[in-house]
Amino acid sequence: MPILYSLYFSPWSLKARWALDHHGIDYEQREYMPIIGEPFMRLRLRKFTGKITVPILFTDGEPLTDSFAIARYAEQHGSGPKLFLPGRGRDIETWNQRSETALEAGRLLSMAEVLEDPEAILETVPPPLNRLGAVGLTLGKSATRTFLAKYQINAAAKTSAMAEAREVFEALRDARQQATGDYIYDEFSYADICMVVATYLCAPPAKRYFPLGDAGRRRCIHPQLSEEFGDLIAWRDTILERHYPPKL
Ligand SMILES: N[C@@H](CCC(=O)N[C@@H](CS)C(=O)NCC(=O)O)C(=O)O
């Protein structure tokens, strides 16, 4: 059975799980532990340089190390309605790219000043370490610094991240205005999944869709974006209500 390493609170992991579940793929889910789990993952992937990120799906073939590759695998090996609509492959790839841009911008906006927020840092420390008081916080800060360096996150880049997120959401608004129904294309597709999830780190949905702790969640709320793109947030909530979790 395929094994999926993912992070329960990560939108990238959610994209992969949504596609796998939509297609009824049976897989074993394992929670990845950032930083601490990295050496094991490097060994398992035989990848000794470059970034390690999840989701990662181990199958009988080559490991799949990107949510988009996992979604394609689900399409090929699973059942249920297609998510990659015929003739829309290239367009869906573009939506996935936009989703990556918005998620990376959202990660930067929500994490840029996280070192000043001990409560949010402690939420990232796994038990039992998070019960060690000052020691837990020091470990959390050190892991957070490594994470910030890995993704080059700093407060100076906030303005450009905000502009990048806006550009993506404007493209989605244009597509919504041209659409005749509730979806980006005629039917529900991976483009919708990408763009629903793209909003998570800029304007998080209800907790049942995004199980982040209260402090982490607070850091993802950017009122400028949720006010400016309220129409898209409402659209996102409609699609979630209808399609998540997927009804098999
Ligand atoms: N393009 C990749 C991006 C995945 C990604 O950025 N994952 C982050 C989510 S925060 C991750 O694994 N973080 C844990 C770490 O860097 O240790 C995909 O779509 O799978």
GROMACS .gro file of C-alpha atoms and ligand atoms in nm:
model
  268
    1MET     CA    1   0.000   0.000   0.000
    2PRO     CA    2   0.137   0.351  -0.079
    3ILE     CA    3   0.265   0.547   0.221
    4LEU     CA    4   0.197   0.919   0.242
    5TYR     CA    5   0.414   1.139   0.462
    6SER     CA    6   0.236   1.466   0.525
    7LEU     CA    7   0.177   1.744   0.776
    8TYR     CA    8  -0.175   1.753   0.916
    9PHE     CA    9  -0.186   2.135   0.908
   10SER     CA   10  -0.014   2.194   0.575
   11PRO     CA   11  -0.216   2.311   0.273
   12TRP     CA   12   0.030   2.138   0.037
   13SER     CA   13  -0.039   1.808   0.215
   14LEU     CA   14  -0.409   1.877   0.195
   15LYS     CA   15  -0.392   1.913  -0.185
   16ALA     CA   16  -0.237   1.565  -0.209
   17ARG     CA   17  -0.476   1.403   0.041
   18TRP     CA   18  -0.778   1.561  -0.128
   19ALA     CA   19  -0.680   1.414  -0.468
   20LEU     CA   20  -0.596   1.071  -0.320
   21ASP     CA   21  -0.924   1.058  -0.124
   22HIS     CA   22  -1.127   1.187  -0.420
   23HIS     CA   23  -0.998   0.894  -0.625
   24GLY     CA   24  -1.049   0.642  -0.343
   25ILE     CA   25  -0.680   0.547  -0.323
   26ASP     CA   26  -0.596   0.332  -0.022
   27TYR     CA   27  -0.282   0.462   0.148
   28GLU     CA   28  -0.115   0.466   0.484
   29GLN     CA   29  -0.089   0.812   0.634
   30ARG     CA   30   0.222   0.899   0.841
   31GLU     CA   31   0.278   1.236   1.006
   32TYR     CA   32   0.609   1.398   0.910
   33MET     CA   33   0.810   1.580   1.171
   34PRO     CA   34   0.983   1.886   1.015
   35ILE     CA   35   1.358   1.922   1.092
   36ILE     CA   36   1.365   1.615   1.323
   37GLY     CA   37   1.235   1.379   1.054
   38GLU     CA   38   1.455   1.523   0.781
   39PRO     CA   39   1.768   1.302   0.817
   40PHE     CA   40   1.554   0.984   0.799
   41MET     CA   41   1.369   1.118   0.496
   42ARG     CA   42   1.697   1.211   0.322
   43LEU     CA   43   1.821   0.857   0.374
   44ARG     CA   44   1.496   0.704   0.255
   45LEU     CA   45   1.492   0.924  -0.058
   46ARG     CA   46   1.871   0.903  -0.101
   47LYS     CA   47   1.864   1.279  -0.141
   48PHE     CA   48   2.154   1.436   0.043
   49THR     CA   49   2.132   1.795  -0.083
   50GLY     CA   50   1.850   2.037  -0.160
   51LYS     CA   51   1.517   2.088   0.016
   52ILE     CA   52   1.308   1.807   0.158
   53THR     CA   53   0.937   1.891   0.167
   54VAL     CA   54   0.618   1.696   0.221
   55PRO     CA   55   0.381   1.560   0.098
   56ILE     CA   56   0.581   1.258  -0.019
   57LEU     CA   57   0.417   0.942  -0.147
   58PHE     CA   58   0.609   0.615  -0.148
   59THR     CA   59   0.469   0.377  -0.408
   60ASP     CA   60   0.599   0.066  -0.586
   61GLY     CA   61   0.779   0.302  -0.826
   62GLU     CA   62   0.981   0.618  -0.768
   63PRO     CA   63   0.879   0.821  -0.460
   64LEU     CA   64   0.660   1.119  -0.549
   65THR     CA   65   0.788   1.430  -0.376
   66ASP     CA   66   0.540   1.699  -0.483
   67SER     CA   67   0.165   1.737  -0.430
   68PHE     CA   68   0.107   1.784  -0.803
   69ALA     CA   69   0.282   1.456  -0.890
   70ILE     CA   70   0.077   1.283  -0.619
   71ALA     CA   71  -0.247   1.426  -0.762
   72ARG     CA   72  -0.151   1.293  -1.105
   73TYR     CA   73  -0.071   0.952  -0.956
   74ALA     CA   74  -0.415   0.949  -0.791
   75GLU     CA   75  -0.575   1.030  -1.126
   76GLN     CA   76  -0.394   0.741  -1.296
   77HIS     CA   77  -0.440   0.480  -1.024
   78GLY     CA   78  -0.772   0.568  -0.865
   79SER     CA   79  -1.138   0.574  -0.954
   80GLY     CA   80  -1.411   0.839  -0.958
   81PRO     CA   81  -1.460   1.150  -1.173
   82LYS     CA   82  -1.148   1.294  -1.337
   83LEU     CA   83  -0.983   1.593  -1.170
   84PHE     CA   84  -0.758   1.663  -1.468
   85LEU     CA   85  -1.028   1.740  -1.723
   86PRO     CA   86  -0.956   1.637  -2.084
   87GLY     CA   87  -0.777   1.914  -2.272
   88ARG     CA   88  -0.719   2.115  -1.952
   89GLY     CA   89  -0.387   1.962  -1.842
   90ARG     CA   90  -0.175   2.270  -1.918
   91ASP     CA   91  -0.430   2.511  -1.766
   92ILE     CA   92  -0.448   2.305  -1.449
   93GLU     CA   93  -0.069   2.311  -1.426
   94THR     CA   94  -0.089   2.692  -1.442
   95TRP     CA   95  -0.348   2.696  -1.159
   96ASN     CA   96  -0.123   2.471  -0.956
   97GLN     CA   97   0.164   2.714  -1.010
   98ARG     CA   98  -0.057   3.004  -0.899
   99SER     CA   99  -0.159   2.806  -0.594
  100GLU     CA  100   0.210   2.750  -0.509
  101THR     CA  101   0.275   3.124  -0.545
  102ALA     CA  102  -0.013   3.216  -0.313
  103LEU     CA  103   0.081   2.950  -0.058
  104GLU     CA  104   0.444   3.056  -0.052
  105ALA     CA  105   0.335   3.420  -0.012
  106GLY     CA  106   0.094   3.317   0.264
  107ARG     CA  107   0.366   3.117   0.441
  108LEU     CA  108   0.589   3.423   0.435
  109LEU     CA  109   0.315   3.660   0.556
  110SER     CA  110   0.214   3.431   0.840
  111MET     CA  111   0.565   3.333   0.951
  112ALA     CA  112   0.767   3.654   0.897
  113GLU     CA  113   0.728   3.771   1.258
  114VAL     CA  114   0.654   3.438   1.424
  115LEU     CA  115   0.966   3.456   1.644
  116GLU     CA  116   0.789   3.733   1.838
  117ASP     CA  117   0.494   3.503   1.908
  118PRO     CA  118   0.592   3.236   2.167
  119GLU     CA  119   0.242   3.086   2.171
  120ALA     CA  120   0.253   3.021   1.795
  121ILE     CA  121   0.602   2.870   1.824
  122LEU     CA  122   0.498   2.637   2.106
  123GLU     CA  123   0.212   2.510   1.890
  124THR     CA  124   0.469   2.383   1.641
  125VAL     CA  125   0.660   2.183   1.905
  126PRO     CA  126   0.542   1.819   1.921
  127PRO     CA  127   0.448   1.656   2.253
  128PRO     CA  128   0.603   1.581   2.501
  129LEU     CA  129   0.862   1.852   2.418
  130ASN     CA  130   0.590   2.122   2.420
  131ARG     CA  131   0.534   2.051   2.790
  132LEU     CA  132   0.893   2.137   2.886
  133GLY     CA  133   0.827   2.512   2.933
  134ALA     CA  134   1.130   2.728   2.851
  135VAL     CA  135   1.323   2.429   2.711
  136GLY     CA  136   1.038   2.349   2.470
  137LEU     CA  137   1.022   2.711   2.361
  138THR     CA  138   1.399   2.727   2.301
  139LEU     CA  139   1.382   2.410   2.090
  140GLY     CA  140   1.083   2.553   1.901
  141LYS     CA  141   1.265   2.881   1.834
  142SER     CA  142   1.570   2.702   1.707
  143ALA     CA  143   1.362   2.480   1.473
  144THR     CA  144   1.167   2.787   1.359
  145ARG     CA  145   1.490   2.974   1.275
  146THR     CA  146   1.599   2.679   1.060
  147PHE     CA  147   1.258   2.676   0.889
  148LEU     CA  148   1.268   3.054   0.825
  149ALA     CA  149   1.615   3.024   0.672
  150LYS     CA  150   1.510   2.723   0.459
  151TYR     CA  151   1.230   2.925   0.296
  152GLN     CA  152   1.410   3.263   0.312
  153ILE     CA  153   1.129   3.412   0.519
  154ASN     CA  154   1.185   3.762   0.654
  155ALA     CA  155   0.975   4.069   0.728
  156ALA     CA  156   1.138   4.270   0.446
  157ALA     CA  157   0.972   4.048   0.187
  158LYS     CA  158   0.617   4.101   0.320
  159THR     CA  159   0.520   4.374   0.071
  160SER     CA  160   0.615   4.168  -0.232
  161ALA     CA  161   0.445   3.858  -0.086
  162MET     CA  162   0.123   4.057  -0.044
  163ALA     CA  163   0.147   4.174  -0.408
  164GLU     CA  164   0.207   3.815  -0.529
  165ALA     CA  165  -0.094   3.683  -0.336
  166ARG     CA  166  -0.313   3.965  -0.475
  167GLU     CA  167  -0.210   3.887  -0.832
  168VAL     CA  168  -0.308   3.522  -0.790
  169PHE     CA  169  -0.643   3.609  -0.632
  170GLU     CA  170  -0.716   3.859  -0.909
  171ALA     CA  171  -0.655   3.583  -1.167
  172LEU     CA  172  -0.900   3.364  -0.978
  173ARG     CA  173  -1.155   3.646  -0.968
  174ASP     CA  174  -1.126   3.688  -1.347
  175ALA     CA  175  -1.177   3.315  -1.395
  176ARG     CA  176  -1.477   3.317  -1.162
  177GLN     CA  177  -1.630   3.605  -1.358
  178GLN     CA  178  -1.590   3.416  -1.685
  179ALA     CA  179  -1.720   3.087  -1.545
  180THR     CA  180  -2.078   2.985  -1.610
  181GLY     CA  181  -2.112   2.770  -1.297
  182ASP     CA  182  -1.948   2.730  -0.958
  183TYR     CA  183  -1.622   2.583  -1.086
  184ILE     CA  184  -1.323   2.727  -1.269
  185TYR     CA  185  -1.408   2.495  -1.559
  186ASP     CA  186  -1.737   2.319  -1.641
  187GLU     CA  187  -1.683   2.054  -1.375
  188PHE     CA  188  -1.505   2.028  -1.041
  189SER     CA  189  -1.134   1.981  -1.114
  190TYR     CA  190  -0.789   1.993  -0.959
  191ALA     CA  191  -0.784   2.364  -1.055
  192ASP     CA  192  -1.059   2.421  -0.796
  193ILE     CA  193  -0.867   2.220  -0.534
  194CYS     CA  194  -0.552   2.425  -0.601
  195MET     CA  195  -0.731   2.756  -0.569
  196VAL     CA  196  -0.946   2.663  -0.268
  197VAL     CA  197  -0.630   2.560  -0.083
  198ALA     CA  198  -0.438   2.867  -0.211
  199THR     CA  199  -0.640   3.088   0.024
  200TYR     CA  200  -0.555   2.890   0.342
  201LEU     CA  201  -0.251   3.084   0.464
  202CYS     CA  202  -0.396   3.426   0.375
  203ALA     CA  203  -0.754   3.379   0.497
  204PRO     CA  204  -0.798   3.043   0.672
  205PRO     CA  205  -1.130   2.856   0.647
  206ALA     CA  206  -1.322   2.708   0.942
  207LYS     CA  207  -1.117   2.493   1.180
  208ARG     CA  208  -1.275   2.168   1.059
  209TYR     CA  209  -1.104   2.230   0.725
  210PHE     CA  210  -0.773   2.358   0.862
  211PRO     CA  211  -0.677   2.208   1.199
  212LEU     CA  212  -0.421   2.470   1.299
  213GLY     CA  213  -0.386   2.580   1.663
  214ASP     CA  214  -0.542   2.914   1.765
  215ALA     CA  215  -0.214   3.107   1.765
  216GLY     CA  216  -0.100   2.968   1.429
  217ARG     CA  217  -0.439   3.041   1.284
  218ARG     CA  218  -0.429   3.399   1.409
  219ARG     CA  219  -0.102   3.445   1.222
  220CYS     CA  220  -0.268   3.339   0.894
  221ILE     CA  221  -0.547   3.595   0.913
  222HIS     CA  222  -0.474   3.896   0.692
  223PRO     CA  223  -0.784   4.118   0.701
  224GLN     CA  224  -0.671   4.328   0.401
  225LEU     CA  225  -0.683   4.017   0.181
  226SER     CA  226  -1.001   3.865   0.324
  227GLU     CA  227  -1.186   4.195   0.284
  228GLU     CA  228  -1.057   4.263  -0.066
  229PHE     CA  229  -1.131   3.908  -0.181
  230GLY     CA  230  -1.443   3.834   0.024
  231ASP     CA  231  -1.620   3.703  -0.288
  232LEU     CA  232  -1.348   3.439  -0.336
  233ILE     CA  233  -1.354   3.339   0.030
  234ALA     CA  234  -1.731   3.281  -0.002
  235TRP     CA  235  -1.669   3.075  -0.319
  236ARG     CA  236  -1.397   2.876  -0.141
  237ASP     CA  237  -1.634   2.796   0.146
  238THR     CA  238  -1.905   2.676  -0.094
  239ILE     CA  239  -1.663   2.438  -0.269
  240LEU     CA  240  -1.531   2.305   0.063
  241GLU     CA  241  -1.883   2.243   0.189
  242ARG     CA  242  -1.967   2.051  -0.128
  243HIS     CA  243  -1.644   1.858  -0.192
  244TYR     CA  244  -1.442   1.825   0.128
  245PRO     CA  245  -1.401   1.568   0.257
  246PRO     CA  246  -1.465   1.392  -0.075
  247LYS     CA  247  -1.777   1.177  -0.078
  248LEU     CA  248  -1.674   0.833  -0.199
  249LIG     N1  249   0.585   2.208  -0.420
  249LIG     C1  250   0.577   2.128  -0.302
  249LIG     C2  251   0.584   2.220  -0.178
  249LIG     C3  252   0.565   2.147  -0.049
  249LIG     C4  253   0.602   2.230   0.075
  249LIG     O1  254   0.645   2.346   0.064
  249LIG     N2  255   0.591   2.168   0.192
  249LIG     C5  256   0.624   2.235   0.316
  249LIG     C6  257   0.495   2.273   0.386
  249LIG     S1  258   0.518   2.394   0.508
  249LIG     C7  259   0.707   2.141   0.406
  249LIG     O2  260   0.725   2.025   0.378
  249LIG     N3  261   0.756   2.192   0.519
  249LIG     C8  262   0.830   2.114   0.617
  249LIG     C9  263   0.976   2.142   0.610
  249LIG     O3  264   1.019   2.225   0.528
  249LIG     O4  265   1.049   2.082   0.690
  249LIG    C10  266   0.448   2.045  -0.307
  249LIG     O5  267   0.351   2.092  -0.369
  249LIG     O6  268   0.445   1.934  -0.253
   0.00000   0.00000   0.00000
